[in-house]
Amino acid sequence: MNNSNKDNNREVPLATMHSAATGNSSSQNLSTIAVKSSQGGAVPLPTRMVLSAVAGMGAATFCHPLDVVRVQMQNFHYRGTAHAAVSIYQNAGLANGLYAGISAAYLRQWLYGSCRMGIYSYLLEQAKLRNNGNASDISFAQKLAMGSVSGGIGSFVGTPSEVALVRMSADSKLPLAERRNYTSVYNCLSRISQEEGVTKMWRGAAPTVVRATLLSSCSLAITSQSKSYLSESGWFGPNGQWLGGYPMMLCATLFSSFWANIVSNPFDVIKSRMQQMPISADGTALYNGMGDCFRKSVRAEGPMVLWAGFTPAFVKLAPYSIISLTLADKLTKAVTGKDAL
C-alpha cells in the first residue's frame, strides 16, 4: 500500500504534463528540442578549422611530390608522369625536388584547407540542426553551394601560399640564371612582396578562386552525398561502419575526386601558368589575364592542354581527398563526437 502511494505521489515529468496539456503540436516541439539537446549544439567554427588544417597537413605530407610533378607538367614538357617524377628527382633530389615547397604546402593547409573543410563542415552541421538533425533532408544543390562558398573563401585567403607553392615547386626546372632559389615559404612571400609588390601575392587569384570553388563544391558535396547514400545502402554494414567506416569513405572520396578533377583541371592549368609566368624587365607579363592565358594556351597547344597533368592531378587529388577528408571526419568524430561530412 505504501509503495503504491509512493508511486502515485511521484512527481510527473514536466514534459509529460506539458504534452498532456497542449497536445501533439507541443509534443513535436519537445521532440525537436530533445534532438537538439542530444546533439549538444554546434561545434565552434575555429575548432572545425583547426581539425581540418591538421588533417590537411597529414595529407600534404604524403601527396606533395605528386603536386610538384603536376605543377611542372603544367608548365614544362615531359613525356609522361613517370618521366617527370624521375627527371625532377635526378635534377634536384628529394628535398629540393620532389619535396620543394613543402613549407608552402603546410601554410596552404592552415589558410586554404582550414577554411575549405572547416567552413563546409560547419555549414553542413548548421543545416542538419535546422532539419532536426536529419541530413537526408539537405539537398545536393545545398551541399554544392556550401562547398562553393567554403572553397571560394579558402582559396582567396590561401592564394599567397598557392603562389609560393607553385613557384617553389617549379623553380628547379628553370634555367640556372632564372631560378629564384627561395629558401622557405617566408622567404618566397617576402621577396614577392618586396620585389614585385604585395598585390602580386594574389597573382592568379581569379582562376585560383574559380578552380577552388568548382573543386570544393564537387569534392565536398559529392563526398557528403555519396557517404549518405552508402551509409543507408547497407553495402558497408550498419550505417556504413564496416571496418570503422574506412571502406565507405574510400569509395565516396575516390568517386568525388574523379569528377572534381575533370571539372577543375582547366582552371588549374591556367592558374599554374599565370602564377609561374615570367615578368620582363619593363614589367610586361606574358598573360594579361585569365582569358588571355586561356586563349594563348589553347591556340598554341590545342584544347587538350587544359587537361595537361590530369593523371598526376588525379593521382594526387584522390589520395589527398581520401586522406584529408577521412582524417577530418575521424578527427572531428574523436574530438567532438560529431561528423565532419
XYZ file of C-alpha atoms in Angstrom, residues 246 250 305:
3
model
C 37.055 3.426 -43.874
C 37.424 5.376 -49.618
C 46.310 21.406 -72.954
